[in-house]
Short mmCIF file of C-alpha atoms and ligand atoms in Angstrom, two decimals:
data_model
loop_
_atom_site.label_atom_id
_atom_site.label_comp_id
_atom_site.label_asym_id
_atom_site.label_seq_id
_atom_site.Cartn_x
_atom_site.Cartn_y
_atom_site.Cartn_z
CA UNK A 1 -214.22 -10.77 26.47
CA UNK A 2 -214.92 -14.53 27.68
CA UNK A 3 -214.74 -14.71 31.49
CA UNK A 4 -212.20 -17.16 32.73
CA UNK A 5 -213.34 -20.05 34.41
CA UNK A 6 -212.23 -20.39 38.11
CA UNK A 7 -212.48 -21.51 41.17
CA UNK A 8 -212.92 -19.89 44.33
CA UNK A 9 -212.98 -20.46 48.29
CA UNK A 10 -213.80 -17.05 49.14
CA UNK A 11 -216.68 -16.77 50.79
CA UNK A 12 -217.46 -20.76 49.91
CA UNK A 13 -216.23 -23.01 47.53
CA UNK A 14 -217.25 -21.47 44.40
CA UNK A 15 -216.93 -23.09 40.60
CA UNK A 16 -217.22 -20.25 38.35
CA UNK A 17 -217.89 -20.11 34.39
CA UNK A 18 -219.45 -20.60 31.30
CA UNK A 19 -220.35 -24.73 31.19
CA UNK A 20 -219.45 -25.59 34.96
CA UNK A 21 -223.33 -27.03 35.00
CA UNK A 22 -221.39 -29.90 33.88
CA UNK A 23 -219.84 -30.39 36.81
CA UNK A 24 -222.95 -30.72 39.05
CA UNK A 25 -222.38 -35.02 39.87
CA UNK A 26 -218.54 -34.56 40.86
CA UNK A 27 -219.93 -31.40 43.24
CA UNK A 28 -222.03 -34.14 44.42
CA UNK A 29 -219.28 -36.78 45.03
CA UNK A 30 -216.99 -34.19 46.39
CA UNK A 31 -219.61 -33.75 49.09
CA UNK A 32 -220.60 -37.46 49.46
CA UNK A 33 -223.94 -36.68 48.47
CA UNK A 34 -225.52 -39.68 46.62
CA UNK A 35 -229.32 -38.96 46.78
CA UNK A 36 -229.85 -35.31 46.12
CA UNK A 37 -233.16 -33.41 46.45
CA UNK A 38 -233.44 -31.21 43.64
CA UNK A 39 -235.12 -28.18 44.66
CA UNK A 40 -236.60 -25.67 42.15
CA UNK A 41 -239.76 -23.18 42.18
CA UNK A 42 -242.84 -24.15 40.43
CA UNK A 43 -241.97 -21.45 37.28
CA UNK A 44 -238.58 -22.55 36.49
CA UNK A 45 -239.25 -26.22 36.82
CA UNK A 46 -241.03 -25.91 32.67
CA UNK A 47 -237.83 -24.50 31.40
CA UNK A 48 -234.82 -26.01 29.52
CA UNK A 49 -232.21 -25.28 31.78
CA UNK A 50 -233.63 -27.30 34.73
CA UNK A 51 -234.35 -30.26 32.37
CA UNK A 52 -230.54 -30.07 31.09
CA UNK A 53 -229.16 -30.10 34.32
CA UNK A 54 -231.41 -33.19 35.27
CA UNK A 55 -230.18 -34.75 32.23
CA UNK A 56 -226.77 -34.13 33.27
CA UNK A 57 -227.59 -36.05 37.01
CA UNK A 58 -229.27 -39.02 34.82
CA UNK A 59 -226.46 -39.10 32.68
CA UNK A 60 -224.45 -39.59 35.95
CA UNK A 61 -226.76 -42.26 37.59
CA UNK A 62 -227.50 -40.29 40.23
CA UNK A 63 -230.66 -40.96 42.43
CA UNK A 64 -232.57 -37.68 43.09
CA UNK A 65 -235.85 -36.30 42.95
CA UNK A 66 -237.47 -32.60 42.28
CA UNK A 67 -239.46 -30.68 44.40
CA UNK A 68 -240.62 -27.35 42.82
CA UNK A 69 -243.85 -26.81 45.11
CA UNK A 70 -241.47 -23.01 46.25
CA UNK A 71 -244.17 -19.70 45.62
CA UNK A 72 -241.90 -16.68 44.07
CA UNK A 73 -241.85 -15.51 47.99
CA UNK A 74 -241.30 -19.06 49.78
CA UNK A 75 -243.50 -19.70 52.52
CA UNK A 76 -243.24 -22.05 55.86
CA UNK A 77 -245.79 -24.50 54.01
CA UNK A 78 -243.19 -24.74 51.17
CA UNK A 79 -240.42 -25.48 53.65
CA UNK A 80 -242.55 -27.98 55.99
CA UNK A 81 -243.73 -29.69 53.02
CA UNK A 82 -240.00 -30.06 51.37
CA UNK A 83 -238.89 -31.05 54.42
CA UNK A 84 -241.60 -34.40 53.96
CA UNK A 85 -241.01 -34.78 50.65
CA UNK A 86 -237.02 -35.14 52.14
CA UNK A 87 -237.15 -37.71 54.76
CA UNK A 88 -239.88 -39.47 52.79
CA UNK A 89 -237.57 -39.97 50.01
CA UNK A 90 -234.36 -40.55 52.34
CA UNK A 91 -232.34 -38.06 50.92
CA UNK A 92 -228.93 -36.85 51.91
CA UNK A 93 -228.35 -33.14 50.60
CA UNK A 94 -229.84 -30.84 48.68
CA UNK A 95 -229.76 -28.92 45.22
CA UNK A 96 -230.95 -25.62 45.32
CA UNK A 97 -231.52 -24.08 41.82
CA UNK A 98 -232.68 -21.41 40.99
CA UNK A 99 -233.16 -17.60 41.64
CA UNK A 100 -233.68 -16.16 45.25
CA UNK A 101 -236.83 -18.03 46.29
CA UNK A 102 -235.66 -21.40 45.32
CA UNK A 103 -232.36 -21.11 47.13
CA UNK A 104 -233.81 -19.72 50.27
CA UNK A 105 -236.30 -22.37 50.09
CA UNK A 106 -233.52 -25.15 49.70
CA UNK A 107 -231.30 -24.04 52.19
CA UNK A 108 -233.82 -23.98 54.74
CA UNK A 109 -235.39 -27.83 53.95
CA UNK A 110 -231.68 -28.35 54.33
CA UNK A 111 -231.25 -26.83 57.84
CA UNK A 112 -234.83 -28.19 58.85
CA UNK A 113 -233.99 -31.66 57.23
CA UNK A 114 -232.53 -32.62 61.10
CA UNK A 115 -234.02 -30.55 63.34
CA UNK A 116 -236.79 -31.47 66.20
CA UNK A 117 -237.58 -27.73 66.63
CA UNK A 118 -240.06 -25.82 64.74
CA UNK A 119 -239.24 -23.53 61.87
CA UNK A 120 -239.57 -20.00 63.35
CA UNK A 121 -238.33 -21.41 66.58
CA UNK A 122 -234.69 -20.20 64.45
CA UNK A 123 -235.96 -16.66 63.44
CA UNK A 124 -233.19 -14.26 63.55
CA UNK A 125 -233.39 -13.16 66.50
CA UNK A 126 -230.88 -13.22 69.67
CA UNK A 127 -228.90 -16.29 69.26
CA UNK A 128 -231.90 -18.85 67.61
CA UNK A 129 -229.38 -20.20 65.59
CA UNK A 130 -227.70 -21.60 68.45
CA UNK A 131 -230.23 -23.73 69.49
CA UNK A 132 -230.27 -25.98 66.03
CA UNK A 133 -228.51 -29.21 65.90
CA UNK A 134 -225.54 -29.00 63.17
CA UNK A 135 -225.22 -32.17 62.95
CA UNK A 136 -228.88 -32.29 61.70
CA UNK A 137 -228.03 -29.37 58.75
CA UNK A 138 -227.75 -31.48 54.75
CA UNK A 139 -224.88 -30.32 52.80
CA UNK A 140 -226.48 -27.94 50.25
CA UNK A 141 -225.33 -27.18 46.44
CA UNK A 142 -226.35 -23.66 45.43
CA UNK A 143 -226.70 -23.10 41.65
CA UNK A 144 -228.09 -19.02 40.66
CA UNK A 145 -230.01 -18.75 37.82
CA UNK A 146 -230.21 -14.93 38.34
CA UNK A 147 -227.88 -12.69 39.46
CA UNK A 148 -229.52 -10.46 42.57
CA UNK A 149 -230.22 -12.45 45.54
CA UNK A 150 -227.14 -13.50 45.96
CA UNK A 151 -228.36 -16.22 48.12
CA UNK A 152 -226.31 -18.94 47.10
CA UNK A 153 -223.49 -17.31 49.55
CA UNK A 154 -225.57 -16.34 52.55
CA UNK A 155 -226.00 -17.72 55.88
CA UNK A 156 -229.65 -16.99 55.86
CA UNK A 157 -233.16 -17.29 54.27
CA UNK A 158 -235.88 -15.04 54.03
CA UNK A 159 -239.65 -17.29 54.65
CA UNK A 160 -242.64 -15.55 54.84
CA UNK A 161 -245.46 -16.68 57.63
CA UNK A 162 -248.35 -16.10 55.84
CA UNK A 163 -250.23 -16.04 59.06
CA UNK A 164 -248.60 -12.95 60.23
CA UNK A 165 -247.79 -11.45 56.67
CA UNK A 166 -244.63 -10.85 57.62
CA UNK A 167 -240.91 -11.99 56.08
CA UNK A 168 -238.85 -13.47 58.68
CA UNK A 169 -235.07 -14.46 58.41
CA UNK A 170 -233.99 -17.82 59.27
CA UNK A 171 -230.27 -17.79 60.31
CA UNK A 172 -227.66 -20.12 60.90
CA UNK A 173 -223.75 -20.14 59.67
CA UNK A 174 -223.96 -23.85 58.53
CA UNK A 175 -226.45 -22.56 55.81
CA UNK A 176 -224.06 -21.25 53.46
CA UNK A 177 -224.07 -23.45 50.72
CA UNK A 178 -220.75 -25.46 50.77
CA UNK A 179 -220.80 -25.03 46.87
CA UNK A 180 -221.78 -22.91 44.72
CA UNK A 181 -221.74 -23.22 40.91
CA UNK A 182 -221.79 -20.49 38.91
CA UNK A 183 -222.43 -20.24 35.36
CA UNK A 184 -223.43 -17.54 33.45
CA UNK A 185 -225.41 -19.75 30.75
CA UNK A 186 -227.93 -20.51 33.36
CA UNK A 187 -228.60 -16.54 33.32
CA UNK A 188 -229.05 -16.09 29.45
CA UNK A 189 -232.79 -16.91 29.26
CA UNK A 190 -233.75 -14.47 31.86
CA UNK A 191 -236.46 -12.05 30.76
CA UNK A 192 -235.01 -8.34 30.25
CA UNK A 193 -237.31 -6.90 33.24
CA UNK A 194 -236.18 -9.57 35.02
CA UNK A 195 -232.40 -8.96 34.57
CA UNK A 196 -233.33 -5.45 35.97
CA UNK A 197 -234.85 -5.90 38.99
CA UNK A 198 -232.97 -8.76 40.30
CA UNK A 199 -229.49 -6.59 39.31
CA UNK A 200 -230.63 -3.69 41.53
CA UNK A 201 -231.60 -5.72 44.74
CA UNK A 202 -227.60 -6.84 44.15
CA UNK A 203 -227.01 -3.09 43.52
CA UNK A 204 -229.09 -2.32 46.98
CA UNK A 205 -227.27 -5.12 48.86
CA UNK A 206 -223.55 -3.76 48.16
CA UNK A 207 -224.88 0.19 48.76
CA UNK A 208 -226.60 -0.70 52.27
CA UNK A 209 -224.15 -2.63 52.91
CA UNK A 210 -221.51 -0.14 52.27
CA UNK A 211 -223.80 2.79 54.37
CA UNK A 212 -224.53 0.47 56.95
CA UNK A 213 -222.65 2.38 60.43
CA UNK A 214 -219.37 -0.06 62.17
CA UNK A 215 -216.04 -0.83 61.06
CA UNK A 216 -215.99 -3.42 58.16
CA UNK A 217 -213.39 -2.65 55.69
CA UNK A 218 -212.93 -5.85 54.03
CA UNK A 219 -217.26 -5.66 53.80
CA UNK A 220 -216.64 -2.30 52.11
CA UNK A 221 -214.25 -2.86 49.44
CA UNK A 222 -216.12 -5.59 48.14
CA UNK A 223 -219.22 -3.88 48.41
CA UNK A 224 -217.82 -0.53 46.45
CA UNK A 225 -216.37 -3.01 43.81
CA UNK A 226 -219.92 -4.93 43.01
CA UNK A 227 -221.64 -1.02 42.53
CA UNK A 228 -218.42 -0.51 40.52
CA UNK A 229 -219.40 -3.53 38.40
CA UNK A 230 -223.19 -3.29 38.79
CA UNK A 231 -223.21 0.21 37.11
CA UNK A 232 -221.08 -0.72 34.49
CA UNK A 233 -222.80 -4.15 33.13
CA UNK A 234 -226.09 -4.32 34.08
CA UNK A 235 -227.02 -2.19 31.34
CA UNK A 236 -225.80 -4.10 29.09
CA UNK A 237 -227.57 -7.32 30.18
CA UNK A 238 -231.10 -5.84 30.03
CA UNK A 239 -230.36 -4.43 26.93
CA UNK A 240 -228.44 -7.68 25.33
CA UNK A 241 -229.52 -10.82 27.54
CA UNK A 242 -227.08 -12.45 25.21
CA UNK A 243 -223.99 -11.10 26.24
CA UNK A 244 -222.09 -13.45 28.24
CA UNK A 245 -219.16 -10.91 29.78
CA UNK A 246 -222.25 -9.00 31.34
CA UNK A 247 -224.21 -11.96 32.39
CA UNK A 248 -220.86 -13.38 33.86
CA UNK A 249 -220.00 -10.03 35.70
CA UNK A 250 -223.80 -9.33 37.28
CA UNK A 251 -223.50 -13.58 38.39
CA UNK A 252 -220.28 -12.95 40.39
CA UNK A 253 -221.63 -9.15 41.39
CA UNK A 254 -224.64 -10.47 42.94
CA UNK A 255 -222.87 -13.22 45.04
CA UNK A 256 -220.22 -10.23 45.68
CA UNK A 257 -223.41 -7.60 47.41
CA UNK A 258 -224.55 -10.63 49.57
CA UNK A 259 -221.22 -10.94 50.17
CA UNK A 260 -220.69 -7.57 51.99
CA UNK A 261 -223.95 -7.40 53.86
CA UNK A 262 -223.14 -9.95 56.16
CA UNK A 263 -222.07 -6.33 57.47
CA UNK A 264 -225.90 -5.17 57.34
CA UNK A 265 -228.56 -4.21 55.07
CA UNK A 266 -230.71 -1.00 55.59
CA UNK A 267 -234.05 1.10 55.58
CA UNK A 268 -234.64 -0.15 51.90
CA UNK A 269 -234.90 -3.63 52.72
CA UNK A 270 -236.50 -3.27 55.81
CA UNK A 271 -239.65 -1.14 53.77
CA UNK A 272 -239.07 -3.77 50.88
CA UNK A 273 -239.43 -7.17 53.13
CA UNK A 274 -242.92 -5.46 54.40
CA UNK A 275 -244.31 -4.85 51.22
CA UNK A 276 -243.47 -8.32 49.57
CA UNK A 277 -245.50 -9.79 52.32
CA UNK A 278 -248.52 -7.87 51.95
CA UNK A 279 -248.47 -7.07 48.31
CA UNK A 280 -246.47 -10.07 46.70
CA UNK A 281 -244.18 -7.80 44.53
CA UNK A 282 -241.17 -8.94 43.35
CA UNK A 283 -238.54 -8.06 45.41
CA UNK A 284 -236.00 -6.45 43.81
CA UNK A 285 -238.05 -4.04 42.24
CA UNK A 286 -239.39 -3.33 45.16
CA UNK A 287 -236.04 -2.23 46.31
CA UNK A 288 -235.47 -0.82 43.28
CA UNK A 289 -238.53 1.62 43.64
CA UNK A 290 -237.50 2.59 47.13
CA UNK A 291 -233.60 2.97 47.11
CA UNK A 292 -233.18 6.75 46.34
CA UNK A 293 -235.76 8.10 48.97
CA UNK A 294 -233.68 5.71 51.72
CA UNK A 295 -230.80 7.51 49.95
CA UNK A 296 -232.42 10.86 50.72
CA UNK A 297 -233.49 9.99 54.24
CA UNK A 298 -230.10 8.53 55.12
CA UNK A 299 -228.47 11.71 53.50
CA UNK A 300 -226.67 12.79 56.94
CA UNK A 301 -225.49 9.16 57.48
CA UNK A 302 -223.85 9.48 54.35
CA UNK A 303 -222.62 12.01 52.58
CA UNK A 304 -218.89 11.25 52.63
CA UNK A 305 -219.15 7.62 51.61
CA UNK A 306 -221.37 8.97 48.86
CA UNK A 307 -218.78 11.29 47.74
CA UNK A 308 -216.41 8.46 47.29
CA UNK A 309 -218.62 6.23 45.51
CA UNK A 310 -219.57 9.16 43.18
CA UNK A 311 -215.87 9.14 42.28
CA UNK A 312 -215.53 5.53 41.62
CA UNK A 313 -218.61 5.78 39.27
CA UNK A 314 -216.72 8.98 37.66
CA UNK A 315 -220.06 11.39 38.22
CA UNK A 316 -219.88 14.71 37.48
CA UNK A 317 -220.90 16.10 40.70
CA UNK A 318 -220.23 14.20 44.42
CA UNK A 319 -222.27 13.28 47.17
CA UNK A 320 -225.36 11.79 48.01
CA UNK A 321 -227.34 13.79 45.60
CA UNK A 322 -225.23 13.27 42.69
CA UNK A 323 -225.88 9.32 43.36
CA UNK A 324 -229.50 9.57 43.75
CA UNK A 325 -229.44 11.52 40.31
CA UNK A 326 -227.34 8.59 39.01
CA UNK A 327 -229.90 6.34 40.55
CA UNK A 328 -232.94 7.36 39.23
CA UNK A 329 -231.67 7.67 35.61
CA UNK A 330 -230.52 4.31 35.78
CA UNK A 331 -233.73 3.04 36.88
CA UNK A 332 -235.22 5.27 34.07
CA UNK A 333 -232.61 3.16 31.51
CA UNK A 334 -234.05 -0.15 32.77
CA UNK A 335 -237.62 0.66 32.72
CA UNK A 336 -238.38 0.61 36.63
CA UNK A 337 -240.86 2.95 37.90
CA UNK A 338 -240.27 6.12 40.43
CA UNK A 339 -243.13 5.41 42.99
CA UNK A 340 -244.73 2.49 44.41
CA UNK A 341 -247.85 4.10 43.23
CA UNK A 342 -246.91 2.87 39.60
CA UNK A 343 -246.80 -0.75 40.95
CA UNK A 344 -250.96 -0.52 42.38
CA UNK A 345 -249.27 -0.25 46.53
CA UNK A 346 -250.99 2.82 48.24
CA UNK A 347 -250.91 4.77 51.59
CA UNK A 348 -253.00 2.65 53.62
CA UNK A 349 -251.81 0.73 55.59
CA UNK A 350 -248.22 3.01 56.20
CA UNK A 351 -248.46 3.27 60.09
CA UNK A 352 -248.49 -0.52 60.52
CA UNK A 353 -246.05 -0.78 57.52
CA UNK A 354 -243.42 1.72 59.72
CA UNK A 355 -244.06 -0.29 63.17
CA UNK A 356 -243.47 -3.71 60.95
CA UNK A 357 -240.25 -2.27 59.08
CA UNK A 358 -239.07 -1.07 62.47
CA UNK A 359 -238.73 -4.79 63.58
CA UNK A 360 -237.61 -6.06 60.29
CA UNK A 361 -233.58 -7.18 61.32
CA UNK A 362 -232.37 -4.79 58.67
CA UNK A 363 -233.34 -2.03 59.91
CA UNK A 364 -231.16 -1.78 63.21
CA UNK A 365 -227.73 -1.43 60.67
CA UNK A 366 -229.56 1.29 58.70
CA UNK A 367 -227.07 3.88 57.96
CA UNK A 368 -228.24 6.18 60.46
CA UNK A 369 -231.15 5.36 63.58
CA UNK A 370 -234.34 4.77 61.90
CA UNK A 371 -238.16 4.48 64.37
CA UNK A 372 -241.09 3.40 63.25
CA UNK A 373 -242.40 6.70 61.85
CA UNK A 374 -239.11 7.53 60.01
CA UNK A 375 -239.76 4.36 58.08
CA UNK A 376 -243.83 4.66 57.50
CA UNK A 377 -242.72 8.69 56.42
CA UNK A 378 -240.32 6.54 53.79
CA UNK A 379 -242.51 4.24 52.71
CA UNK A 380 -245.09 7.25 51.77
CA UNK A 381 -242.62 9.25 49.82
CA UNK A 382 -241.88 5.97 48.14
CA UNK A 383 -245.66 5.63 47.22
CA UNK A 384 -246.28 9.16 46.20
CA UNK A 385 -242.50 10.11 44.57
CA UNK A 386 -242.30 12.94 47.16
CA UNK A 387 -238.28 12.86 47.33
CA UNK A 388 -238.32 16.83 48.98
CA UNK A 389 -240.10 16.07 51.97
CA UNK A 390 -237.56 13.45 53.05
FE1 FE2 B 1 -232.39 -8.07 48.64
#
C-alpha cells in the first residue's frame, strides 16, 4: 500500500511522504531562511542521498554550506566547532539531516548559534532553559534518515562531555524543529542491523513513555499506537529494506515515540545514556539489549498497562511477562543480542554506572522509584542475562 503524502501540524509542521525531499528550498523560503547550514555526520556525508538533496538546494540557488564534523554520539567539540563554522559563514538557519546524532547536533548549533552562555550552562536541569535568549535560537529544518530517534520532533538534544563521560540533555522548547520533512526514501538505504536497532530505541521511547507514572492520556494513546505499529512493521523493514509501506510506517512511528515521551522516558534509557558514554555503543541497541530486564524490574509499576498492551499486540497470554516474552523473541527475529556481555561491556565499573544512571534526567519518570543500586543491580543483569534475579 503507498502511504499518502500529507501534511501535518501536530507536534510541528510536518511534510510527510515518498519524494517531499523535493520540497527542501520552499521549506526554506517558508521560513525565510536564505543561507542554510547543512548539517550532517561525517558517515552519511559519502552517501547519495545527502549529495541529492544538495543537488536539489543548487538546483534552487540556494547559498549553504555542509558541516559533517558530528561523531555517531555528538560531542560539545562538535557543537562549539559548528557553532564557528556558523557565524563564520553568516548563516541564518540550519538543516539538520540525518539520523539521531546529526539532528541533535544541528539543533543545538542552532540554539547555541545566539547565545553568550556556555553550552552546558543549558543542561536539563531546573529551569536552564530559561536563561537562553530566544531571540538568539536559528530556525531549524529537521530531515530523518532513520526512523528511531525521533529527534526531529523533540525539544531536546542529547551531547556528550567527553570530559566527564557522561550524556547530558540540552533543553529548550524553541528547539523543536519548526519543520520536519519526512520521507521514507531517505530510509531505504539503511543497513538491515541498522533498521533494527534504531526501530527499538522508537519501540523503547513509546513503552517508557507509556510506563512512565502521572496523568498523560493524550502521551499514552500515541505512545500505545507507535508499539502498535512498531510490532507490526519493523519486521518487515529489516527483513525487506525495500519496502516502502514499512519504511513509511517506522518514519512516522519513530517521530510518534518521541512524541509521547515528552511525558518521560525510564530506567532503560537512563542505563543506556551511561553506557554510550563510556563504551560508544550505538544507542538503540543498547536499549534494545536492556529493555526486558527494566521490564522485569519495573514489573510492579506495571502490570496493568502491560496487560493492555498485551491485548493490543493480540498475545496469547497478558501482562508484563507475556510482553517481555514478546520482547525477547522479537529481538531474537532482528538479530540483537540478550546481554550486554555479547556486545564486549562487563561488570566493572556497575557501582559508578548505578550512581551515574541515578542522575541521568530519565530516570526520575521511571515507572516506579529507581536509586542508584536498583539501577547498577539492572545494569548487571543486563550484562550477565540474569532476568530471575530482577
Ligand atoms: Fe532513545
Amino acid at each position: 500500500m503507498q502511504l499518502a503524502n500529507t501534511n501535518w501540524n501536530y507536534p510541528t509542521t510536518i511534510w510527510f511522504g515518498n519524494g517531499r525531499i523535493n520540497e527542501i528550498s520552499q521549506a526554506c523560503q517558508k521560513l525565510g531562511i536564505n543561507n542554510p547550514l547543512f548539517v550532517t555526520d561525517e558517515g552519511l556525508v559519502k552517501l547519495d542521498i545527502v549529495e541529492k538533496t544538495i543537488n536539489i538546494l543548487k538546483k534552487n540557488s540556494l547559498n549553504f554550506t555542509v558541516y559533517s564534523d558530528v561523531q555517531g554520539n555528538p560531542t560539545e567539540k562538535n557543537v562549539v566547532d559548528g557553532v564557528a563554522h556558523y557565524l563564520k559563514n553568516k548563516h541564518d538557519g540550519v538543516i539538520a539531516f540525518g539520523g539521531g546524532s546529526a539532528i541533535d547536533a544541528a539543533k543545538t548549533i542552532a540554539f547555541m548559534s545566539g547565545q553568550t552562555r556556555s553550552l552546558w550552562d543549558f543542561e536539563d536541569v531546573g529551569d536552564n532553559w530559561s536563561y537562553a535568549d530566544p531571540a538568539g535560537i536559528a530556525p531549524v529544518i529537521a530531515i530523518p534518515t532513520t526512523a528511531g530517534t525521533g529527534s526531529e520532533v523533540g525539544r531536546a538534544s542529547v551531547i556528550l562531555d567527553e570530559k566527564l563521560h557522561t550524556k547530558k540533555i540540552i533543553f529548550h522548547p524553541k528547539m523543536l524543529p519548526a519543520i520536519v520533512i519526512s520521507d521514507p526514501e531517505l530510509t531505504l538505504g539503511l543497513p538491515p542491523h541498522i533498521t533494527a536497532w534504531t526501530g527499538v530505541d522508537a519501540m523503547v521511547h513509546a513503552i517508557e513513555a507509556y510506563c512512565a507514572p502521572g496523568y498523560h492520556p493524550m502521551a499514552d494513546g500515541i505512545a500505545i499506537e507507535a508499539i502498535r505499529i512498531i510490532a507490526k512493521y519493523l519486521p518487515m523493514a529489516v527483513k525487506d529494506g525495500k519496502n516502502l509501506e514499512a519504511r513509511g510506517q517506522m518514519l512516522v512511528a519513530a517521530s510518534m515515540g518521541a512524541t509521547a515521551f515528552q511525558k518521560g522516558l525510564g530506567s532503560v534509557h537512563s542505563v543506556a545514556h551511561q553506557l554510550g558514554a563510556i563504551y560508544n555503543k550505538q544507542h538503540g541497541l543498547l536499549n534494545a539489549i536492556i529493555l526486558p530486564y527494566a521490564l522485569k524490574q519495573n514489573k510492579v509499576a506495571i502490570e496493568d498497562r502491560m496487560v493492555h498492551l498485551s491485548k493490543v499486540l493480540g498475545l496469547e497470554k497478558e501482562g508484563t511477562d507475556a510482553i517481555i516474552g514478546y520482547i525477547i523473541g522479537l529481538r531474537k527475529e532482528l538479530n540483537i543480542p540478550h546481554t550486554l556481555e555479547d556486545i564486549d561491556i562487563n561488570t566493572d565499573n556497575s557501582k559508578e554506572i548505578g550512581e551515574m544512571a541515578y542522575k541521568d534526567p530519565s530516570t526520575p519518570s521511571n515507572a516506579k522509584p529507581v536509586n542508584a543500586k536498583d539501577l547498577e543491580q539492572l545494569f548487571r543483569a543486563a550484562v550477565t542475562g540474569d532476568l530471575n534475579g530482577l
